[in-house]
Amino acid sequence: MDSYGLSKSLVDEFRKNGASVVRVQSTPEVPAVYRGPLDLSEYADNIVHGGDLAATVRAVAAHGPVAVVAGGEIGVELADALGEALGLPTNGTALSAARRDKYVMIETIGRAGVAAARQKLVESEDDVAEWHRSIGGRVVVKPLRSAAGNGVFFCDTPEESAAAFGRISGAENVFSMRNVGAVAQEYLRGTEYMVNTVSRDGVHRVCEIWRTTRITANGVADLSDTAYLMPRGGEVQDRLTEYAGQALDALGIRHGPAHVEIKMTASGPVLVEAGARIGGADLPHYAQIARGRSQLDWTVEAYLRPERFLAHHADDDPLGSHCAFVGLVSPVSGTLRRYRGVETIRAMESFHEMRVAVAPGQRISRTVDDITYPMVVVLLHESEETVLRDANTIRYLDGPSFYDVAPDDGPDAPDDAPDDEATGSA
């Protein structure tokens, strides 16, 4: 369901295990964030849902499916509906809204007795400002349905919250849909973790846990910049695993992959949000390289070989390398002429891969969320200290002097011959 971009890794994993894959597109139009060349040659069929569920069910049923799997956030609810209608292992539709609507999600886990943030569904600027005054401190204002940090505002005053609501309400989100209202939540202080899981019949496997680091940049108080793959065992991991399982149960996630974002606060783990789909940014792919097995493998196992999944879901991973996913944070906007210092990054001991989203000659914007990194560097090494050192060095290099940019306003500066230029190929 909605196999776009990097979710192709999951398609490849199913095909590698002998499955024939049918692609279902949940919206007639492709969301702007995913627009571009789409190779359909590896799919047995491409079914575009036009709004008639019965017609889509018939089209999918013709292929004799064994599973319906959401490849991305926008496909979650239709995947639930198709799986239920076809009698397949499914999370069902009863709690579909709780798995997509960020306000309903937190209300649902709270009613189930799972630790949850204070929040309010807000419908006007006055509404959110009044609530902010009532709780004080910093609050987060965000769309009810979006992803990748798009439209998330960290607000220290009621006036900032009101302005954030004005920017969110009615705006087009990352999925090319109009925001209706917003949710305001208390700001959770603590390290944020991404817990990628797979479930079968309510039995959960924590496949990998990523620890994130944050910086304040470009007007964003809490901008994610790096994710580190954690060892499977440990006190923090055990607490996150227990809490993630409680959140999955409360949200009715009994089958398939999930991506659970959790803050470890002073009082314990608290949910930021969860998605009933594979983890983003291709992190499961890199975890697979580092650990020999990841959310990709376990998703396939849960659907194609459920008995084996249930028998081995607690097994350790075969490998133990360390990995970091480092997003570069552009402080500038304009036309990119070159990146300075790229060869220094490529020469790092733990350098594995460089993914360039903005190539020289293209327009670069200031990084404000997960979809505006101009470049991502993946580090991989058997030594954790080597990965940490190289990640910190990248953050040292990544600043205004790293970007040779012709600004939006004013004449372009002379273009010196590049001594160190990154291209769109990794």
Short mmCIF file of C-alpha atoms in Angstrom, two decimals:
data_model
loop_
_atom_site.label_atom_id
_atom_site.label_comp_id
_atom_site.label_asym_id
_atom_site.label_seq_id
_atom_site.Cartn_x
_atom_site.Cartn_y
_atom_site.Cartn_z
CA MET A 1 0.00 0.00 0.00
CA ASP A 2 1.50 3.32 -1.16
CA SER A 3 4.92 2.03 -2.05
CA TYR A 4 6.77 5.29 -2.65
CA GLY A 5 10.43 6.19 -2.44
CA LEU A 6 12.42 4.37 0.23
CA SER A 7 9.61 1.98 1.14
CA LYS A 8 10.78 0.11 -1.95
CA SER A 9 13.19 -1.68 0.42
CA LEU A 10 10.21 -3.58 1.85
CA VAL A 11 8.99 -4.48 -1.64
CA ASP A 12 12.45 -5.80 -2.48
CA GLU A 13 12.51 -7.89 0.71
CA PHE A 14 9.17 -9.53 -0.09
CA ARG A 15 10.26 -10.26 -3.67
CA LYS A 16 13.58 -11.66 -2.43
CA ASN A 17 11.56 -14.11 -0.36
CA GLY A 18 9.53 -15.33 -3.33
CA ALA A 19 6.43 -13.14 -3.00
CA SER A 20 4.67 -11.47 -5.90
CA VAL A 21 3.88 -7.87 -4.97
CA VAL A 22 0.84 -5.85 -6.05
CA ARG A 23 1.05 -2.09 -5.55
CA VAL A 24 -2.04 -0.25 -4.30
CA GLN A 25 -2.13 3.55 -4.38
CA SER A 26 -4.51 4.98 -1.79
CA THR A 27 -5.03 8.35 -3.51
CA PRO A 28 -5.77 9.10 -7.17
CA GLU A 29 -3.04 11.74 -7.22
CA VAL A 30 0.50 11.11 -6.04
CA PRO A 31 1.36 13.41 -3.09
CA ALA A 32 3.78 16.15 -4.12
CA VAL A 33 6.51 14.87 -1.79
CA TYR A 34 6.60 11.59 -3.73
CA ARG A 35 6.26 12.88 -7.27
CA GLY A 36 8.89 11.74 -9.72
CA PRO A 37 9.68 8.71 -11.86
CA LEU A 38 7.84 5.61 -10.66
CA ASP A 39 9.07 2.20 -11.83
CA LEU A 40 6.18 -0.27 -11.81
CA SER A 41 8.01 -3.04 -13.67
CA GLU A 42 8.53 -5.18 -10.55
CA TYR A 43 4.86 -5.19 -9.50
CA ALA A 44 2.32 -7.78 -10.59
CA ASP A 45 -0.27 -4.99 -10.79
CA ASN A 46 -0.78 -1.34 -9.87
CA ILE A 47 -4.22 -0.59 -8.44
CA VAL A 48 -5.23 3.01 -7.88
CA HIS A 49 -7.96 3.44 -5.27
CA GLY A 50 -10.58 5.88 -6.54
CA GLY A 51 -12.71 5.97 -3.40
CA ASP A 52 -14.83 2.86 -4.02
CA LEU A 53 -13.66 0.39 -1.38
CA ALA A 54 -15.65 -2.53 -2.82
CA ALA A 55 -14.07 -2.04 -6.24
CA THR A 56 -10.58 -1.92 -4.77
CA VAL A 57 -11.28 -5.01 -2.67
CA ARG A 58 -12.34 -6.90 -5.81
CA ALA A 59 -9.23 -5.78 -7.70
CA VAL A 60 -6.93 -6.86 -4.87
CA ALA A 61 -8.81 -10.12 -4.22
CA ALA A 62 -8.20 -11.18 -7.81
CA HIS A 63 -4.53 -11.67 -6.90
CA GLY A 64 -5.23 -13.99 -3.94
CA PRO A 65 -3.28 -11.90 -1.41
CA VAL A 66 -1.78 -13.28 1.80
CA ALA A 67 -1.24 -9.83 3.34
CA VAL A 68 -1.94 -6.14 2.91
CA VAL A 69 0.95 -4.04 4.21
CA ALA A 70 1.14 -0.25 4.52
CA GLY A 71 4.28 1.09 2.87
CA GLY A 72 3.74 4.60 4.20
CA GLU A 73 1.73 6.70 6.61
CA ILE A 74 -1.07 7.71 4.25
CA GLY A 75 -1.85 4.10 3.36
CA VAL A 76 -2.49 2.88 6.90
CA GLU A 77 -6.27 3.28 7.00
CA LEU A 78 -6.93 1.80 3.57
CA ALA A 79 -4.61 -1.10 4.38
CA ASP A 80 -6.68 -1.74 7.52
CA ALA A 81 -9.92 -1.65 5.51
CA LEU A 82 -8.65 -3.92 2.74
CA GLY A 83 -7.15 -6.45 5.14
CA GLU A 84 -10.39 -6.58 7.12
CA ALA A 85 -12.58 -6.93 4.03
CA LEU A 86 -10.35 -9.70 2.65
CA GLY A 87 -10.19 -11.63 5.94
CA LEU A 88 -6.41 -11.33 6.18
CA PRO A 89 -4.23 -10.79 9.28
CA THR A 90 -5.05 -7.15 9.97
CA ASN A 91 -5.21 -4.51 12.66
CA GLY A 92 -8.78 -3.87 11.55
CA THR A 93 -10.66 -0.62 11.22
CA ALA A 94 -11.95 -0.15 14.78
CA LEU A 95 -8.88 1.84 15.83
CA SER A 96 -7.68 3.04 12.43
CA ALA A 97 -8.22 6.68 13.35
CA ALA A 98 -6.11 6.23 16.49
CA ARG A 99 -3.25 5.05 14.32
CA ARG A 100 -3.34 8.17 12.11
CA ASP A 101 -4.89 11.09 13.98
CA LYS A 102 -2.28 12.37 16.44
CA TYR A 103 -4.86 13.70 18.91
CA VAL A 104 -6.98 10.53 18.92
CA MET A 105 -3.78 8.48 19.22
CA ILE A 106 -2.70 10.06 22.50
CA GLU A 107 -6.25 10.03 23.89
CA THR A 108 -6.50 6.33 23.08
CA ILE A 109 -3.32 5.28 24.87
CA GLY A 110 -4.21 7.48 27.83
CA ARG A 111 -7.59 5.76 28.21
CA ALA A 112 -5.76 2.43 28.17
CA GLY A 113 -3.64 3.49 31.14
CA VAL A 114 -0.45 4.09 29.14
CA ALA A 115 1.57 7.20 30.07
CA ALA A 116 0.54 10.02 27.72
CA ALA A 117 1.21 13.71 27.19
CA ARG A 118 -1.27 16.39 28.17
CA GLN A 119 -2.93 17.74 25.07
CA LYS A 120 -5.86 19.59 23.55
CA LEU A 121 -7.59 19.50 20.19
CA VAL A 122 -7.51 23.15 19.11
CA GLU A 123 -9.72 24.83 16.52
CA SER A 124 -8.64 28.48 16.65
CA GLU A 125 -5.76 30.74 17.57
CA ASP A 126 -7.57 31.89 20.72
CA ASP A 127 -8.23 28.26 21.67
CA VAL A 128 -4.58 27.23 21.56
CA ALA A 129 -3.36 30.43 23.24
CA GLU A 130 -5.79 29.96 26.14
CA TRP A 131 -4.70 26.34 26.63
CA HIS A 132 -1.03 27.33 26.50
CA ARG A 133 -1.59 29.90 29.25
CA SER A 134 -3.32 27.27 31.38
CA ILE A 135 -0.37 24.84 31.37
CA GLY A 136 2.57 27.21 30.87
CA GLY A 137 6.03 26.29 29.63
CA ARG A 138 6.78 25.11 26.10
CA VAL A 139 4.13 23.37 24.01
CA VAL A 140 4.13 21.61 20.66
CA VAL A 141 1.54 22.51 18.03
CA LYS A 142 1.24 20.19 15.04
CA PRO A 143 -1.13 18.93 12.34
CA LEU A 144 -3.44 16.04 13.14
CA ARG A 145 -2.20 14.08 10.13
CA SER A 146 1.25 14.63 8.74
CA ALA A 147 4.74 13.14 9.02
CA ALA A 148 8.49 13.77 8.91
CA GLY A 149 8.26 16.71 11.30
CA ASN A 150 6.30 18.71 8.74
CA GLY A 151 4.30 21.53 10.33
CA VAL A 152 5.54 20.88 13.88
CA PHE A 153 6.11 24.02 15.97
CA PHE A 154 7.76 24.33 19.38
CA CYS A 155 6.22 27.32 21.11
CA ASP A 156 7.36 29.11 24.28
CA THR A 157 4.56 31.67 24.51
CA PRO A 158 0.79 31.68 23.86
CA GLU A 159 1.42 34.16 21.07
CA GLU A 160 3.80 31.75 19.36
CA SER A 161 1.23 28.96 19.70
CA ALA A 162 -1.46 31.14 18.13
CA ALA A 163 0.85 32.01 15.23
CA ALA A 164 1.70 28.31 14.77
CA PHE A 165 -1.97 27.39 14.58
CA GLY A 166 -2.44 30.08 11.93
CA ARG A 167 0.33 28.56 9.83
CA ILE A 168 -0.95 24.99 10.23
CA SER A 169 -4.71 25.36 9.80
CA GLY A 170 -5.75 25.12 6.17
CA ALA A 171 -2.19 24.65 4.94
CA GLU A 172 -1.25 21.76 2.68
CA ASN A 173 0.68 19.10 4.57
CA VAL A 174 3.47 16.82 3.39
CA PHE A 175 0.88 14.45 1.84
CA SER A 176 -0.73 17.23 -0.26
CA MET A 177 -3.80 17.27 2.00
CA ARG A 178 -5.30 20.29 3.78
CA ASN A 179 -4.85 20.48 7.53
CA VAL A 180 -8.07 20.79 9.51
CA GLY A 181 -7.44 22.06 13.04
CA ALA A 182 -4.40 21.03 15.02
CA VAL A 183 -3.33 19.41 18.28
CA ALA A 184 -1.42 21.16 21.05
CA GLN A 185 0.62 19.00 23.40
CA GLU A 186 2.91 19.57 26.34
CA TYR A 187 6.58 19.56 25.38
CA LEU A 188 8.18 16.34 26.60
CA ARG A 189 11.73 16.81 27.86
CA GLY A 190 14.09 13.90 27.40
CA THR A 191 15.95 11.90 24.79
CA GLU A 192 13.78 10.78 21.89
CA TYR A 193 14.00 7.23 20.58
CA MET A 194 12.59 5.56 17.47
CA VAL A 195 11.50 2.00 18.15
CA ASN A 196 10.78 -0.09 15.04
CA THR A 197 8.68 -3.17 15.69
CA VAL A 198 6.88 -6.03 13.93
CA SER A 199 3.90 -7.90 15.34
CA ARG A 200 2.06 -11.11 14.61
CA ASP A 201 -1.12 -12.10 16.47
CA GLY A 202 -0.33 -9.51 19.13
CA VAL A 203 3.21 -10.81 19.73
CA HIS A 204 5.68 -7.95 19.29
CA ARG A 205 9.30 -7.98 18.14
CA VAL A 206 11.40 -4.87 18.78
CA CYS A 207 13.61 -4.97 15.72
CA GLU A 208 15.78 -1.92 16.32
CA ILE A 209 15.95 1.14 18.53
CA TRP A 210 17.46 4.41 17.29
CA ARG A 211 18.52 7.16 19.70
CA THR A 212 18.12 10.62 18.24
CA THR A 213 20.01 13.80 19.00
CA ARG A 214 18.54 17.29 18.62
CA ILE A 215 19.79 20.78 17.96
CA THR A 216 18.21 24.22 17.91
CA ALA A 217 18.62 25.67 14.43
CA ASN A 218 16.82 27.75 11.82
CA GLY A 219 14.14 28.80 14.27
CA VAL A 220 13.33 25.18 15.24
CA ALA A 221 13.87 24.51 18.94
CA ASP A 222 14.04 20.73 18.65
CA LEU A 223 15.40 19.76 15.23
CA SER A 224 16.41 16.11 14.80
CA ASP A 225 19.91 15.89 13.34
CA THR A 226 21.27 12.37 13.95
CA ALA A 227 19.98 8.89 14.75
CA TYR A 228 22.20 6.24 16.36
CA LEU A 229 21.43 2.52 16.23
CA MET A 230 21.48 1.18 19.79
CA PRO A 231 22.56 -2.24 21.05
CA ARG A 232 19.57 -4.56 21.56
CA GLY A 233 20.01 -4.99 25.29
CA GLY A 234 20.27 -2.47 28.12
CA GLU A 235 18.26 -0.80 30.87
CA VAL A 236 16.93 1.96 28.61
CA GLN A 237 16.16 -0.49 25.81
CA ASP A 238 14.24 -2.74 28.19
CA ARG A 239 12.09 0.17 29.39
CA LEU A 240 11.44 1.31 25.82
CA THR A 241 10.56 -2.22 24.75
CA GLU A 242 8.03 -2.63 27.55
CA TYR A 243 6.44 0.75 26.90
CA ALA A 244 6.34 0.27 23.12
CA GLY A 245 4.46 -3.00 23.63
CA GLN A 246 1.90 -1.24 25.83
CA ALA A 247 1.41 1.48 23.22
CA LEU A 248 1.03 -1.06 20.40
CA ASP A 249 -1.59 -2.97 22.38
CA ALA A 250 -3.51 0.21 23.18
CA LEU A 251 -3.53 1.22 19.50
CA GLY A 252 -4.66 -2.22 18.35
CA ILE A 253 -1.48 -2.95 16.40
CA ARG A 254 -1.48 -6.75 16.37
CA HIS A 255 -0.01 -7.37 12.92
CA GLY A 256 2.79 -5.94 10.82
CA PRO A 257 5.40 -3.22 11.19
CA ALA A 258 5.17 -0.13 13.39
CA HIS A 259 7.32 2.91 14.05
CA VAL A 260 7.05 4.18 17.64
CA GLU A 261 8.60 7.48 18.71
CA ILE A 262 9.12 7.74 22.48
CA LYS A 263 10.59 10.39 24.77
CA MET A 264 12.38 9.12 27.86
CA THR A 265 11.28 11.77 30.34
CA ALA A 266 12.26 12.14 34.00
CA SER A 267 9.11 10.20 34.92
CA GLY A 268 9.62 7.49 32.30
CA PRO A 269 8.83 6.79 28.65
CA VAL A 270 6.01 8.75 27.01
CA LEU A 271 4.72 8.39 23.45
CA VAL A 272 5.39 11.17 20.94
CA GLU A 273 3.53 9.38 18.15
CA ALA A 274 3.36 6.05 16.36
CA GLY A 275 2.79 4.82 12.83
CA ALA A 276 1.45 1.42 11.78
CA ARG A 277 3.98 1.08 9.00
CA ILE A 278 7.67 0.51 8.29
CA GLY A 279 10.19 2.94 9.77
CA GLY A 280 11.11 5.88 7.56
CA ALA A 281 14.32 7.27 6.06
CA ASP A 282 15.38 3.74 5.04
CA LEU A 283 16.64 3.17 8.59
CA PRO A 284 15.53 -0.50 8.55
CA HIS A 285 17.78 -1.01 5.50
CA TYR A 286 20.82 0.33 7.35
CA ALA A 287 19.94 -1.65 10.47
CA GLN A 288 19.84 -4.75 8.28
CA ILE A 289 23.38 -4.04 7.09
CA ALA A 290 24.64 -3.34 10.61
CA ARG A 291 22.86 -6.15 12.45
CA GLY A 292 22.22 -8.75 9.75
CA ARG A 293 18.47 -8.55 10.28
CA SER A 294 15.98 -5.72 10.72
CA GLN A 295 12.35 -4.66 10.57
CA LEU A 296 12.40 -5.57 6.87
CA ASP A 297 13.21 -9.25 7.53
CA TRP A 298 10.83 -9.53 10.47
CA THR A 299 7.93 -8.01 8.50
CA VAL A 300 8.34 -10.59 5.77
CA GLU A 301 8.68 -13.35 8.36
CA ALA A 302 5.51 -12.28 10.19
CA TYR A 303 3.39 -12.43 7.04
CA LEU A 304 4.97 -15.27 5.04
CA ARG A 305 6.23 -17.54 7.84
CA PRO A 306 4.21 -16.67 10.97
CA GLU A 307 5.05 -19.87 12.84
CA ARG A 308 8.75 -19.13 12.47
CA PHE A 309 8.22 -15.52 13.56
CA LEU A 310 6.42 -16.61 16.72
CA ALA A 311 9.09 -19.20 17.52
CA HIS A 312 12.07 -16.88 17.03
CA HIS A 313 10.79 -13.34 17.71
CA ALA A 314 13.01 -13.01 20.81
CA ASP A 315 16.24 -14.12 19.07
CA ASP A 316 19.33 -11.91 19.02
CA ASP A 317 20.57 -10.36 15.78
CA PRO A 318 23.47 -12.13 14.04
CA LEU A 319 25.72 -9.05 13.74
CA GLY A 320 26.65 -6.16 16.01
CA SER A 321 28.01 -3.19 14.06
CA HIS A 322 27.25 0.41 15.01
CA CYS A 323 25.48 2.83 12.69
CA ALA A 324 24.59 6.52 12.59
CA PHE A 325 22.29 8.39 10.23
CA VAL A 326 23.55 11.99 10.12
CA GLY A 327 21.39 14.66 8.52
CA LEU A 328 23.18 17.81 7.40
CA VAL A 329 21.42 20.98 8.49
CA SER A 330 21.52 23.75 5.92
CA PRO A 331 21.54 27.24 7.47
CA VAL A 332 21.11 28.95 4.09
CA SER A 333 18.74 29.29 1.14
CA GLY A 334 19.64 29.97 -2.45
CA THR A 335 21.19 28.16 -5.40
CA LEU A 336 23.79 25.65 -4.30
CA ARG A 337 27.12 25.96 -6.09
CA ARG A 338 29.01 23.30 -4.16
CA TYR A 339 29.52 21.60 -0.81
CA ARG A 340 32.90 22.24 0.80
CA GLY A 341 34.59 19.45 2.75
CA VAL A 342 32.85 16.49 1.15
CA GLU A 343 36.07 14.55 0.60
CA THR A 344 36.87 14.94 4.28
CA ILE A 345 33.59 13.19 5.07
CA ARG A 346 34.18 10.48 2.49
CA ALA A 347 37.61 9.75 4.02
CA MET A 348 36.19 9.08 7.50
CA GLU A 349 36.84 5.61 8.90
CA SER A 350 33.16 4.83 9.39
CA PHE A 351 31.89 6.41 6.16
CA HIS A 352 29.41 4.09 4.45
CA GLU A 353 27.17 6.13 2.18
CA MET A 354 26.28 9.68 1.20
CA ARG A 355 22.75 10.48 0.03
CA VAL A 356 22.54 13.84 -1.69
CA ALA A 357 19.07 15.36 -1.89
CA VAL A 358 20.21 18.76 -3.21
CA ALA A 359 22.93 18.68 -5.85
CA PRO A 360 25.02 21.63 -7.06
CA GLY A 361 22.94 23.80 -9.37
CA GLN A 362 19.73 23.08 -7.48
CA ARG A 363 17.92 25.28 -4.98
CA ILE A 364 18.73 24.64 -1.34
CA SER A 365 16.53 25.69 1.61
CA ARG A 366 17.18 26.00 5.31
CA THR A 367 16.62 22.66 7.06
CA VAL A 368 13.51 22.79 9.26
CA ASP A 369 12.29 19.16 9.32
CA ASP A 370 13.12 15.61 8.25
CA ILE A 371 12.39 16.26 4.58
CA THR A 372 14.69 19.26 4.13
CA TYR A 373 18.06 17.68 4.84
CA PRO A 374 20.20 18.57 1.80
CA MET A 375 22.38 15.55 2.42
CA VAL A 376 22.49 12.53 4.70
CA VAL A 377 25.64 10.64 5.64
CA VAL A 378 25.44 7.05 6.89
CA LEU A 379 28.24 5.85 9.14
CA LEU A 380 28.93 2.17 9.86
CA HIS A 381 31.71 0.58 11.94
CA GLU A 382 32.33 -2.17 14.48
CA SER A 383 33.59 0.49 16.92
CA GLU A 384 30.91 2.67 18.50
CA GLU A 385 33.48 5.31 19.43
CA THR A 386 34.56 5.62 15.78
CA VAL A 387 30.98 6.21 14.68
CA LEU A 388 30.40 8.78 17.45
CA ARG A 389 33.64 10.60 16.63
CA ASP A 390 32.88 10.78 12.92
CA ALA A 391 29.30 11.93 13.54
CA ASN A 392 30.55 14.71 15.79
CA THR A 393 33.14 15.70 13.17
CA ILE A 394 30.41 15.99 10.55
CA ARG A 395 28.43 18.25 12.85
CA TYR A 396 31.60 20.37 13.29
CA LEU A 397 32.05 20.64 9.51
CA ASP A 398 28.37 21.28 8.83
CA GLY A 399 27.85 25.04 9.09
CA PRO A 400 27.64 28.16 6.93
CA SER A 401 31.12 27.60 5.47
CA PHE A 402 30.16 24.10 4.26
CA TYR A 403 27.71 25.55 1.72
CA ASP A 404 28.77 27.63 -1.27
CA VAL A 405 25.46 29.22 -2.17
CA ALA A 406 24.30 32.01 -4.43
CA PRO A 407 21.77 33.75 -2.15
CA ASP A 408 18.17 34.34 -3.13
CA ASP A 409 18.67 38.12 -3.09
CA GLY A 410 21.52 40.06 -4.67
CA PRO A 411 23.98 39.20 -7.44
CA ASP A 412 25.68 35.83 -7.46
CA ALA A 413 29.20 35.79 -6.13
CA PRO A 414 31.96 34.57 -8.49
CA ASP A 415 31.97 30.82 -8.79
CA ASP A 416 35.40 29.52 -7.85
CA ALA A 417 36.55 26.26 -9.33
CA PRO A 418 35.28 23.56 -6.97
CA ASP A 419 37.98 21.60 -5.23
CA ASP A 420 35.54 19.32 -3.44
CA GLU A 421 32.09 18.99 -4.97
CA ALA A 422 29.37 16.50 -4.12
CA THR A 423 27.10 15.26 -6.86
CA GLY A 424 23.72 13.58 -6.79
CA SER A 425 25.27 10.11 -6.83
CA ALA A 426 26.29 8.38 -3.64
#
